[in-house]
Coordinates of C-alpha atoms in Angstrom, one line a residue:
X1 CA 64.4 -7.5 50.1
X2 CA 64.5 -5.8 46.7
X3 CA 63.5 -7.9 43.8
X4 CA 66.0 -8.4 41.0
X5 CA 64.9 -6.6 37.7
X6 CA 66.1 -7.0 34.2
X7 CA 65.3 -6.1 30.7
X8 CA 64.5 -8.2 27.6
X9 CA 67.0 -8.2 24.9
X10 CA 66.0 -11.0 22.7
X11 CA 62.6 -13.0 21.9
X12 CA 62.4 -16.3 19.9
X13 CA 58.6 -17.1 20.3
X14 CA 58.3 -17.9 23.8
X15 CA 62.1 -18.2 24.7
X16 CA 63.2 -14.7 26.0
X17 CA 66.7 -13.6 26.7
X18 CA 66.8 -11.0 29.6
X19 CA 69.8 -9.2 30.9
X20 CA 69.7 -9.2 34.6
X21 CA 70.8 -6.7 37.2
X22 CA 71.3 -8.8 40.2
X23 CA 71.1 -12.4 41.3
X24 CA 68.7 -15.0 40.0
X25 CA 68.7 -18.8 40.4
X26 CA 67.5 -21.8 38.2
X27 CA 63.8 -22.3 37.7
X28 CA 63.0 -19.0 39.4
X29 CA 59.8 -17.1 38.4
X30 CA 59.7 -13.8 36.8
X31 CA 57.2 -11.5 35.3
X32 CA 57.7 -9.6 32.0
X33 CA 55.8 -6.4 31.8
X34 CA 53.9 -5.6 28.5
X35 CA 51.7 -2.6 28.6
X36 CA 49.2 -3.4 31.3
X37 CA 49.9 -7.1 31.1
X38 CA 52.2 -9.2 33.1
X39 CA 53.5 -12.3 31.5
X40 CA 54.8 -15.2 33.7
X41 CA 58.1 -16.9 32.9
X42 CA 60.5 -19.3 34.3
X43 CA 64.3 -19.2 34.2
X44 CA 65.6 -22.1 32.5
X45 CA 69.2 -21.2 31.7
X46 CA 71.8 -18.6 33.0
X47 CA 74.8 -17.5 31.2
X48 CA 76.7 -14.5 32.9
X49 CA 74.3 -11.6 33.0
X50 CA 71.8 -13.2 30.5
X51 CA 68.8 -15.3 31.9
X52 CA 67.0 -17.4 29.3
X53 CA 63.3 -17.7 30.5
X54 CA 60.4 -19.6 28.9
X55 CA 57.2 -17.7 28.9
X56 CA 53.9 -19.3 30.0
X57 CA 51.9 -17.0 27.7
X58 CA 51.9 -15.7 24.2
X59 CA 54.6 -13.3 23.7
X60 CA 52.9 -11.3 20.5
X61 CA 53.9 -7.7 20.9
X62 CA 56.7 -8.2 23.3
X63 CA 59.7 -6.0 22.5
X64 CA 63.2 -5.6 23.6
X65 CA 63.5 -3.2 26.6
X66 CA 60.6 -4.5 28.4
X67 CA 61.0 -4.6 32.0
X68 CA 61.4 -8.0 33.8
X69 CA 60.9 -8.6 37.5
X70 CA 62.1 -11.6 39.3
X71 CA 60.1 -13.0 42.2
X72 CA 62.7 -14.9 44.4
X73 CA 60.7 -18.3 44.3
X74 CA 60.2 -21.2 42.0
X75 CA 57.2 -22.0 40.2
X76 CA 54.8 -23.1 43.2
X77 CA 51.3 -24.4 43.6
X78 CA 48.9 -23.3 46.3
X79 CA 47.8 -26.2 48.3
X80 CA 45.0 -26.5 50.8
X81 CA 41.2 -27.3 51.0
X82 CA 39.3 -26.7 47.9
X83 CA 41.5 -28.5 45.2
X84 CA 39.1 -31.2 44.5
X85 CA 36.1 -30.9 42.1
X86 CA 38.4 -27.9 40.4
X87 CA 39.5 -27.4 36.8
X88 CA 43.0 -25.8 36.6
X89 CA 45.4 -25.1 34.0
X90 CA 48.9 -25.8 34.0
X91 CA 49.8 -22.9 36.3
X92 CA 47.0 -23.8 38.6
X93 CA 44.6 -20.9 37.6
X94 CA 41.1 -21.8 38.3
X95 CA 39.7 -22.0 34.6
X96 CA 36.0 -21.9 36.0
X97 CA 36.9 -18.3 37.2
X98 CA 38.3 -17.2 33.9
X99 CA 35.9 -14.8 32.1
X100 CA 35.0 -15.1 28.3
X101 CA 35.2 -18.1 26.0
X102 CA 39.1 -17.6 25.2
X103 CA 41.6 -17.3 28.1
X104 CA 43.1 -13.7 28.3
X105 CA 46.9 -13.3 28.5
X106 CA 48.3 -12.1 31.6
X107 CA 45.0 -13.1 33.5
X108 CA 45.7 -15.2 36.6
X109 CA 43.1 -16.6 39.0
X110 CA 43.4 -17.9 42.4
X111 CA 43.6 -21.5 42.9
X112 CA 41.8 -21.6 46.2
X113 CA 39.1 -19.5 47.8
X114 CA 40.3 -17.1 50.4
X115 CA 36.9 -16.5 52.0
X116 CA 35.3 -19.9 52.0
X117 CA 35.1 -21.3 55.7
X118 CA 35.9 -24.9 56.4
X119 CA 35.0 -27.0 59.4
X120 CA 38.2 -27.6 61.2
X121 CA 38.8 -30.4 63.8
X122 CA 41.9 -30.3 65.8
X123 CA 44.0 -33.5 65.8
X124 CA 47.2 -32.1 67.7
X125 CA 47.0 -30.7 71.1
X126 CA 49.2 -28.0 72.9
X127 CA 52.6 -29.4 73.9
X128 CA 52.9 -32.0 71.1
X129 CA 56.2 -32.3 69.3
X130 CA 55.8 -32.0 65.6
X131 CA 57.8 -31.7 62.4
X132 CA 57.3 -31.2 58.7
X133 CA 54.2 -33.2 57.5
X134 CA 52.6 -34.0 60.8
X135 CA 48.9 -33.6 60.9
X136 CA 47.4 -30.5 62.7
X137 CA 43.9 -30.9 62.1
X138 CA 41.3 -32.2 59.6
X139 CA 38.6 -30.5 57.4
X140 CA 36.0 -32.2 55.4
X141 CA 36.6 -31.7 51.6
X142 CA 33.6 -33.0 49.8
X143 CA 33.4 -36.4 51.8
X144 CA 37.2 -36.8 52.3
X145 CA 39.3 -36.0 55.1
X146 CA 41.7 -33.4 54.3
X147 CA 44.6 -33.1 56.6
X148 CA 46.1 -29.9 57.9
X149 CA 49.9 -30.5 57.9
X150 CA 52.8 -28.8 59.3
X151 CA 54.4 -26.9 56.3
X152 CA 57.3 -29.1 54.5
X153 CA 59.4 -26.0 54.5
X154 CA 59.7 -26.4 58.4
X155 CA 62.9 -27.9 59.5
X156 CA 63.6 -29.8 62.7
X157 CA 61.3 -30.5 65.6
X158 CA 58.6 -27.9 66.7
X159 CA 56.3 -27.7 69.8
X160 CA 52.6 -26.9 69.4
X161 CA 52.0 -23.7 71.5
X162 CA 48.4 -23.4 70.5
X163 CA 45.8 -25.0 68.0
X164 CA 42.6 -23.7 67.2
X165 CA 39.4 -25.0 68.7
X166 CA 36.8 -27.0 66.5
X167 CA 35.0 -24.5 64.2
X168 CA 34.8 -22.6 61.1
X169 CA 38.0 -21.0 59.6
X170 CA 39.3 -19.7 56.2
X171 CA 42.5 -21.0 54.8
X172 CA 44.2 -17.8 55.9
X173 CA 43.3 -18.0 59.5
X174 CA 45.8 -19.1 62.0
X175 CA 44.9 -22.7 63.1
X176 CA 48.2 -23.4 65.0
X177 CA 51.2 -21.9 66.6
X178 CA 54.3 -23.7 66.5
X179 CA 57.6 -22.9 68.5
X180 CA 60.9 -23.9 67.1
X181 CA 63.9 -24.8 68.9
X182 CA 65.1 -21.3 69.2
X183 CA 61.9 -20.2 70.8
X184 CA 60.7 -18.5 67.9
X185 CA 56.8 -18.7 67.2
X186 CA 55.2 -19.4 63.7
X187 CA 51.7 -19.1 62.8
X188 CA 50.5 -22.2 60.7
X189 CA 47.2 -21.6 58.4
X190 CA 45.7 -24.2 56.2
X191 CA 47.3 -23.0 52.9
X192 CA 50.9 -24.1 51.8
X193 CA 52.9 -23.4 48.7
X194 CA 55.2 -26.1 47.2
X195 CA 57.5 -25.8 44.3
X196 CA 56.5 -28.2 41.5
X197 CA 59.9 -29.2 40.3
X198 CA 61.1 -30.5 43.6
X199 CA 60.0 -33.6 45.2
X200 CA 58.9 -33.1 48.7
X201 CA 60.3 -35.8 50.9
X202 CA 60.0 -35.7 54.6
X203 CA 59.4 -39.5 55.3
X204 CA 60.8 -42.5 56.9
X205 CA 63.0 -44.8 54.9
X206 CA 61.4 -48.2 55.3
X207 CA 60.9 -51.2 52.9
X208 CA 58.4 -50.6 50.3
X209 CA 55.0 -52.7 51.0
X210 CA 53.8 -54.6 47.6
X211 CA 50.0 -54.3 47.4
X212 CA 48.2 -54.7 44.0
X213 CA 46.5 -51.5 42.7
X214 CA 43.2 -52.9 41.7
X215 CA 41.8 -51.3 38.5
X216 CA 39.0 -53.7 37.6
X217 CA 40.4 -54.1 34.2
X218 CA 41.0 -57.7 33.8
X219 CA 43.9 -57.5 31.0
X220 CA 45.6 -55.1 33.6
X221 CA 45.0 -56.8 36.9
X222 CA 45.4 -60.5 35.7
X223 CA 47.8 -60.4 32.9
X224 CA 50.0 -57.1 33.6
X225 CA 49.3 -55.8 37.0
X226 CA 50.5 -52.5 38.4
X227 CA 51.2 -52.1 42.1
X228 CA 50.2 -49.3 44.3
X229 CA 52.6 -46.5 44.1
X230 CA 53.7 -48.1 40.8
X231 CA 54.3 -46.5 37.5
X232 CA 53.0 -47.4 34.1
X233 CA 52.4 -46.0 30.5
X234 CA 49.9 -46.6 27.6
X235 CA 51.2 -45.8 24.1
X236 CA 48.9 -46.3 21.1
X237 CA 47.8 -44.6 17.9
X238 CA 44.6 -42.4 17.6
X239 CA 41.4 -44.1 18.0
X240 CA 42.5 -47.3 20.0
X241 CA 40.4 -46.4 23.0
X242 CA 42.9 -44.3 25.4
X243 CA 39.9 -42.3 26.5
X244 CA 37.7 -45.0 27.5
X245 CA 40.4 -46.9 29.2
X246 CA 41.4 -43.8 31.2
X247 CA 37.8 -43.3 32.2
X248 CA 37.6 -47.0 33.2
X249 CA 40.8 -46.8 35.2
X250 CA 39.8 -43.5 37.1
X251 CA 36.3 -45.0 37.9
X252 CA 37.3 -48.4 39.3
X253 CA 40.8 -48.1 40.5
X254 CA 41.3 -48.5 44.2
X255 CA 42.2 -45.0 44.8
X256 CA 41.0 -42.2 47.0
X257 CA 42.0 -39.3 44.8
X258 CA 42.0 -39.0 41.1
X259 CA 44.1 -36.4 39.2
X260 CA 43.7 -36.0 35.6
X261 CA 46.5 -34.1 33.5
X262 CA 45.8 -33.1 30.1
X263 CA 49.2 -31.8 29.0
X264 CA 48.8 -30.2 25.7
X265 CA 46.0 -32.0 24.4
X266 CA 43.7 -31.1 21.3
X267 CA 41.1 -28.9 22.3
X268 CA 38.2 -31.1 21.3
X269 CA 39.8 -33.8 23.8
X270 CA 40.1 -31.4 26.6
X271 CA 36.7 -30.4 26.2
X272 CA 35.6 -34.0 26.3
X273 CA 37.4 -34.4 29.7
X274 CA 35.5 -31.4 31.0
X275 CA 32.2 -32.2 29.7
X276 CA 32.4 -36.2 30.4
X277 CA 34.6 -36.7 33.4
X278 CA 32.7 -34.6 36.0
X279 CA 29.6 -36.7 35.3
X280 CA 31.1 -40.2 35.7
X281 CA 29.5 -42.1 38.5
X282 CA 31.7 -43.0 41.5
X283 CA 31.1 -47.0 42.1
X284 CA 32.3 -46.3 45.6
X285 CA 29.7 -43.6 46.7
X286 CA 27.1 -43.6 43.9
X287 CA 27.8 -39.9 43.7
X288 CA 30.0 -38.2 41.0
X289 CA 33.5 -39.3 40.6
X290 CA 34.4 -35.5 40.3
X291 CA 34.0 -35.0 43.9
X292 CA 37.3 -36.8 44.3
X293 CA 39.0 -35.4 41.2
X294 CA 41.1 -32.6 40.1
X295 CA 41.8 -31.8 36.4
X296 CA 44.7 -29.9 35.1
X297 CA 44.4 -29.1 31.5
X298 CA 46.2 -27.4 28.6
X299 CA 45.6 -27.4 24.9
X300 CA 47.8 -27.8 22.1
X301 CA 47.6 -24.2 21.1
X302 CA 48.7 -22.8 24.5
X303 CA 52.4 -22.0 24.7
X304 CA 54.6 -25.1 25.1
X305 CA 56.0 -24.0 28.5
X306 CA 52.5 -24.4 29.9
X307 CA 52.5 -28.1 28.9
X308 CA 55.5 -28.7 30.9
X309 CA 54.1 -26.8 34.1
X310 CA 50.8 -29.0 33.9
X311 CA 52.7 -32.3 34.5
X312 CA 54.6 -31.1 37.3
X313 CA 51.7 -29.2 38.8
X314 CA 49.6 -32.4 38.7
X315 CA 52.4 -34.5 40.3
X316 CA 52.9 -32.0 43.2
X317 CA 49.2 -31.7 43.9
X318 CA 49.4 -35.7 43.9
X319 CA 52.2 -35.9 46.4
X320 CA 50.3 -33.4 48.5
X321 CA 47.4 -35.8 49.0
X322 CA 49.6 -38.7 49.4
X323 CA 51.2 -36.9 52.5
X324 CA 47.5 -37.2 54.0
X325 CA 47.9 -41.1 53.8
X326 CA 45.7 -41.3 50.7
X327 CA 46.0 -43.6 47.7
X328 CA 46.4 -41.1 44.7
X329 CA 46.0 -42.3 41.0
X330 CA 47.4 -39.7 38.6
X331 CA 46.6 -40.1 34.7
X332 CA 48.7 -37.9 32.3
X333 CA 47.4 -37.7 28.7
X334 CA 49.5 -37.4 26.9
X335 CA 53.2 -37.1 27.9
X336 CA 54.2 -37.0 24.2
X337 CA 53.0 -33.3 24.1
X338 CA 55.2 -32.7 27.1
X339 CA 58.1 -34.3 25.2
X340 CA 57.4 -32.2 22.2
X341 CA 57.4 -29.0 24.4
X342 CA 60.8 -30.1 25.7
X343 CA 62.0 -30.6 22.2
X344 CA 60.8 -27.1 21.0
X345 CA 62.6 -25.4 23.8
X346 CA 65.7 -27.6 23.4
X347 CA 65.8 -26.4 19.8
X348 CA 65.3 -22.9 20.7
X349 CA 68.2 -23.0 23.1
X350 CA 70.3 -24.5 20.2
X351 CA 71.4 -27.4 22.3
X352 CA 72.8 -30.4 20.7
X353 CA 69.8 -32.6 19.4
X354 CA 69.3 -36.3 20.1
X355 CA 67.1 -38.7 18.3
X356 CA 64.2 -37.1 16.2
X357 CA 65.7 -33.7 17.6
X358 CA 64.7 -34.5 21.2
X359 CA 66.9 -33.3 23.9
X360 CA 69.8 -35.6 24.7
X361 CA 68.6 -36.1 28.3
X362 CA 65.2 -36.8 27.5
X363 CA 65.3 -40.2 29.2
X364 CA 66.6 -38.7 32.3
X365 CA 64.1 -36.0 32.4
X366 CA 61.1 -38.7 32.0
X367 CA 62.9 -41.0 34.6
X368 CA 63.2 -38.4 37.0
X369 CA 59.5 -37.6 36.8
X370 CA 58.3 -41.1 37.0
X371 CA 60.5 -41.6 40.1
X372 CA 58.4 -39.2 42.2
X373 CA 55.4 -41.8 42.0
X374 CA 55.6 -44.3 45.0
X375 CA 54.4 -45.4 48.3
X376 CA 55.7 -43.2 51.3
X377 CA 55.6 -44.1 55.0
X378 CA 54.4 -41.0 56.9
X379 CA 55.6 -39.8 60.3
X380 CA 52.9 -41.5 62.1
X381 CA 53.6 -44.9 60.4
X382 CA 50.6 -44.7 58.1
X383 CA 51.4 -44.9 54.3
X384 CA 50.3 -42.9 51.2
X385 CA 50.9 -43.5 47.5
X386 CA 50.9 -41.9 44.2
X387 CA 50.2 -44.3 41.3
X388 CA 51.1 -42.9 37.9
X389 CA 50.0 -44.1 34.4
X390 CA 50.9 -41.7 31.5
X391 CA 49.6 -42.2 28.0
X392 CA 52.0 -41.7 24.9
X393 CA 50.9 -40.7 21.5
X394 CA 53.4 -41.8 19.2
X395 CA 53.1 -40.5 15.5
X396 CA 51.9 -43.1 13.2
X397 CA 51.5 -45.7 16.1
X398 CA 55.4 -46.1 16.0
X399 CA 56.3 -47.9 19.4
X400 CA 60.0 -47.4 18.6
X401 CA 60.1 -43.7 18.6
X402 CA 62.1 -41.7 21.1
X403 CA 59.4 -40.9 23.7
X404 CA 58.0 -44.6 23.9
X405 CA 61.5 -46.0 24.3
X406 CA 62.6 -43.5 26.9
X407 CA 59.4 -44.1 28.9
X408 CA 59.9 -47.8 28.7
X409 CA 63.1 -47.4 30.8
X410 CA 61.2 -45.4 33.4
X411 CA 57.9 -47.2 33.9
X412 CA 57.4 -50.7 35.2
X413 CA 54.4 -51.5 33.3
X414 CA 54.0 -51.1 29.5
X415 CA 50.3 -51.3 28.0
X416 CA 50.5 -51.3 24.1
X417 CA 47.4 -50.3 22.4
X418 CA 47.1 -52.2 19.1
X419 CA 45.6 -50.9 16.0
X420 CA 44.5 -54.2 14.8
X421 CA 42.8 -55.3 17.9
X422 CA 40.9 -51.9 18.0
X423 CA 40.0 -52.4 14.3
X424 CA 38.5 -55.7 15.3
X425 CA 36.8 -54.3 18.1
X426 CA 38.8 -56.3 20.9
X427 CA 38.6 -53.8 23.8
X428 CA 40.6 -52.8 25.6
X429 CA 42.9 -53.1 22.8
X430 CA 45.9 -53.7 24.9
X431 CA 48.1 -56.1 23.1
X432 CA 49.1 -58.7 25.8
X433 CA 52.0 -60.2 24.0
X434 CA 53.6 -56.8 23.3
X435 CA 52.7 -55.6 26.8
X436 CA 54.4 -56.5 30.1
X437 CA 54.5 -55.7 33.9
X438 CA 57.8 -56.0 35.5
X439 CA 56.2 -56.5 38.9
X440 CA 55.4 -60.1 38.0
X441 CA 59.2 -60.7 38.1
X442 CA 59.5 -59.3 41.8
X443 CA 60.0 -62.0 44.4
X444 CA 57.8 -59.6 46.7
X445 CA 55.0 -59.5 44.2
X446 CA 55.2 -63.3 44.2
X447 CA 54.7 -63.6 47.8
X448 CA 51.9 -61.1 47.9
X449 CA 50.0 -62.9 45.1
X450 CA 50.5 -66.4 46.9
X451 CA 49.2 -64.7 50.1
X452 CA 46.2 -62.5 48.7
X453 CA 45.3 -63.8 45.3
X454 CA 46.3 -67.4 44.7
X455 CA 49.0 -69.9 45.5
X456 CA 50.0 -70.3 41.9
X457 CA 48.8 -67.0 40.5
X458 CA 52.0 -66.0 38.7
X459 CA 52.4 -69.5 37.1
X460 CA 48.7 -69.3 35.9
X461 CA 49.3 -66.0 34.2
X462 CA 52.3 -67.0 32.6
X463 CA 50.5 -70.2 31.3
X464 CA 47.8 -67.7 30.0
X465 CA 50.3 -66.0 28.2
X466 CA 51.9 -69.0 26.7
X467 CA 48.5 -69.9 25.3
X468 CA 48.2 -66.7 23.6
X469 CA 51.6 -67.0 22.1
X470 CA 51.0 -70.5 20.9
X471 CA 47.6 -69.4 19.3
X472 CA 49.2 -66.5 17.4
X473 CA 52.1 -68.7 16.1
X474 CA 49.3 -71.4 15.1
X475 CA 47.1 -68.8 13.4
X476 CA 50.1 -67.5 11.3
X477 CA 50.6 -71.1 9.9
X478 CA 47.0 -71.6 9.3
X479 CA 46.9 -68.4 7.4
X480 CA 49.9 -69.7 5.3
X481 CA 49.0 -73.2 4.8
X482 CA 45.2 -73.0 5.0
X483 CA 42.5 -74.4 7.2
X484 CA 42.5 -78.0 5.7
X485 CA 46.3 -78.3 5.4
X486 CA 47.1 -78.3 9.1
X487 CA 45.8 -80.9 11.9
X488 CA 42.8 -80.5 13.7
X489 CA 45.1 -79.8 17.1
X490 CA 46.2 -76.6 15.4
X491 CA 42.7 -75.4 15.1
X492 CA 42.2 -76.5 18.7
X493 CA 45.1 -74.4 19.9
X494 CA 44.2 -71.4 18.0
X495 CA 40.4 -71.6 19.7
X496 CA 41.8 -71.9 23.0
X497 CA 44.1 -68.9 22.7
X498 CA 40.6 -67.1 21.5
X499 CA 39.0 -68.4 24.6
X500 CA 41.4 -66.7 26.8
X501 CA 41.3 -63.5 24.4
X502 CA 37.5 -63.1 24.6
X503 CA 36.9 -64.1 28.1
X504 CA 40.0 -62.7 29.9
X505 CA 41.4 -60.0 27.8
X506 CA 38.3 -58.3 26.3
X507 CA 35.8 -56.3 28.7
X508 CA 32.9 -54.0 28.0
X509 CA 33.6 -50.7 29.7
X510 CA 30.0 -49.7 28.9
X511 CA 28.2 -52.8 30.8
X512 CA 27.3 -52.1 34.5
X513 CA 28.6 -55.6 35.5
X514 CA 31.5 -56.3 32.9
X515 CA 33.1 -52.8 33.4
X516 CA 34.8 -53.7 36.4
X517 CA 35.9 -57.0 37.9
X518 CA 37.0 -57.7 41.2
X519 CA 40.2 -59.9 42.0
X520 CA 38.2 -62.7 43.4
X521 CA 36.2 -63.0 40.4
X522 CA 39.5 -62.5 38.1
X523 CA 41.0 -65.5 39.9
X524 CA 38.0 -67.7 39.5
X525 CA 37.6 -67.0 35.9
X526 CA 41.3 -67.4 35.3
X527 CA 41.4 -70.8 36.9
X528 CA 38.2 -71.8 35.1
X529 CA 39.7 -70.9 31.5
X530 CA 43.0 -72.3 32.3
X531 CA 41.2 -75.6 33.3
X532 CA 39.4 -75.6 29.9
X533 CA 42.8 -74.9 27.9
X534 CA 44.3 -77.9 29.8
X535 CA 41.7 -80.1 28.5
X536 CA 41.8 -82.7 25.7
X537 CA 39.0 -82.3 22.8
X538 CA 37.7 -84.9 20.5
X539 CA 36.9 -83.5 17.0
X540 CA 36.8 -85.6 13.7
X541 CA 37.7 -82.6 11.5
X542 CA 38.5 -78.7 11.7
X543 CA 35.1 -77.6 10.6
X544 CA 33.6 -78.9 14.1
X545 CA 36.2 -76.8 16.0
X546 CA 35.1 -73.1 15.2
X547 CA 31.3 -73.5 15.8
X548 CA 31.9 -75.5 19.1
X549 CA 34.3 -73.0 20.6
X550 CA 32.0 -70.1 19.7
X551 CA 29.2 -71.7 21.5
X552 CA 31.6 -72.1 24.5
X553 CA 32.9 -68.4 24.5
X554 CA 29.2 -67.2 24.3
X555 CA 28.4 -69.0 27.6
X556 CA 31.4 -67.7 29.3
X557 CA 30.8 -64.1 27.9
X558 CA 27.4 -64.3 29.5
X559 CA 29.0 -65.4 32.8
X560 CA 31.0 -62.0 32.5
X561 CA 27.9 -60.0 32.0
X562 CA 26.1 -61.5 35.0
X563 CA 26.6 -60.6 38.7
X564 CA 29.0 -62.9 40.3
X565 CA 27.4 -65.9 41.7
X566 CA 23.9 -64.9 40.8
X567 CA 21.3 -67.3 39.4
X568 CA 22.3 -66.2 36.0
X569 CA 25.9 -66.6 36.5
X570 CA 25.4 -70.1 37.7
X571 CA 23.0 -70.9 34.9
X572 CA 25.7 -69.9 32.1
X573 CA 28.3 -71.5 34.1
X574 CA 26.4 -74.9 34.1
X575 CA 25.6 -74.3 30.4
X576 CA 29.3 -73.9 29.7
X577 CA 30.2 -77.0 31.8
X578 CA 27.5 -78.9 29.7
X579 CA 29.1 -77.7 26.4
X580 CA 32.4 -79.0 27.7
X581 CA 31.0 -82.4 28.4
X582 CA 30.1 -82.9 24.9
X583 CA 33.9 -82.7 23.7
X584 CA 36.2 -83.1 26.4
X585 CA 37.8 -86.3 26.7
X586 CA 40.5 -85.8 29.3
X587 CA 39.9 -82.8 31.7

C-alpha cells in the first residue's frame, strides 16, 4: 500500500501545517524530510486537505515545501523482553545508545535489542484455544517472569498450531503459530507494538477487588491510603521534598514493576533521576531497584510534543506489564510540564483558551489519562494492576491553579506538600489536613480494613485527623492570646496533636528502619498513640506541659528508629509507658 505524502505549507515553532495528497487519520505518525534528517511528527488536527502536525523535534531550518510522508499508524511503543533497566525518551528511544553529550535531531534508536537471546519456556501447548492477551510462554527478564502474550490486535479465538520448544530465541524469532477461525496461520514473536493513546482492554468485566497499596510511608498508608490500581497526585512547591518522597515510594511500595516518567523536568532533575535512581537498593531482593525499573525522561528544553508523548509511553508500558499479572507502580514528575505542553499547542492552534490559557478540555484530558490506571482481571482469572501517582508543580505553590484543580477531579488521593512543613523540617511534608483519600469513604475499603488491618481502622484514622484539627485550632488561639492566657487543657490538646504529628506523620527516609513501616507496625503505633491522646493528664501549669511531652515524643521516636519488637524497641516502649505513668490520671 502506497504511503500518503504531503508538503509543508506553514511552520509555527513545532506546529506544522501540511497539505496532504491522500487520506490521513487523527494521531497518525509522519516524517518530515529536512535535508538528510527525518523529523517525527503526529497529526493532531485535520481540516480539508490541511493536516496540523506536532513535531517531536526542533524545527529550526525547516522550510515550506519540505516533503512529508505518512506512516499509516499511530504513535506506538515497541514491547517485549528488555524494557527493564532502560532509560528511554518520550518516543522510546534508548538514551544509552545515543552518541555524544547532546541528542541529535532526527536520530532514533531501537528500544529493544533484536539480536539478544532470551531463555524461553512455553506455557501454551498445541491445540490450545487462545485469545488476545493469553500467555504463550515465559522468559526471565532480570529476575522477573516476562510473559509472552498473544498480540492484542488479534481478534476472536485462535488455535495454537505450534509453540516453540524451551530454548534460546531472539525477539524476532517465531515462538508460536496461531490459526484463526478462517484457517489462516499467523506467526507470533516476542515483540509487539501498541499505540500509546489507546487504552488496551481485552479483559473480563468483574467487580474490582479492594487491596491496600502499601508504600511504607505512614502519612499515606495510615492517614490517606491509596489502593492497588488507584490514583493519586502530589502537588507542592519547589523544595518541599517531592523527589525524596518519590524515591521512598518507588523503593518501598508493594509493586513488582516501577516506571518513572520525567515529563519535561529541568535537566538537572533528570540527571538526578539517572544518577541516583538506578542505585537505590531494592528492599525485596537486596539488589538494585533498577532491575525492575524503566525510566522515561524528557527535559524542558525538548519540544513540548515530546513531553506529551512521554506520559503516554510510560502508561502504555505499564499496561503491558499489567497484562502479565504484575503490580505496576507508575510515577510521573511532573504532569504540570505535560499540561504546559498542551497549553502551548492549544495556543498555536488558536483554540478558545480556558483558565490561565490552558485548553478548555484540560480536565477531560487529565481524567482520560488517569482512567487508564486500575486493576484488571486477565483471561486466566488472575489480576494485574497499574497504580498511578503524578506530581504537580504549581507556580508559586498555588494549589488553586488549573492543573491542580483539574487533577483533583480525576485522582482519588490528594497529597498536598506544605512549604511551612518543609521549612520546619517536618518530612514527608504532606499536609494531612489539606490532603485526603477518597478511598476512606468507600464501603468496600471499610470492609477490607476491618478484615485485613483493624476492626475500627477507619474510625481510628478519623480520630487521629480530628486530633490534628483541634491541635491546629488550639495553636491559633494560643498564638493570638498568649501561652499564659489560655487554660492548661489548650496546651495539652496542642501537644497531643504534636504527638500524632511527630510519631505518625513524620518519617525519616534516610534511616534504615524508619524509612519503611509495615502495616502491622503502623496499626500498633496508631493504636498506641490514640490511646495516649484519649488519656487525661494532670499538670499544675502550662510550663510543665511542653517539657513533659517532648520527653514522651522522644521515647516514641526512638521506637520508630528501632527494629519492630526488638529489645531496643521494647526498652523505649517501656520508657514511654513510665513517662505516661507520671502524669496520666485516667487512661
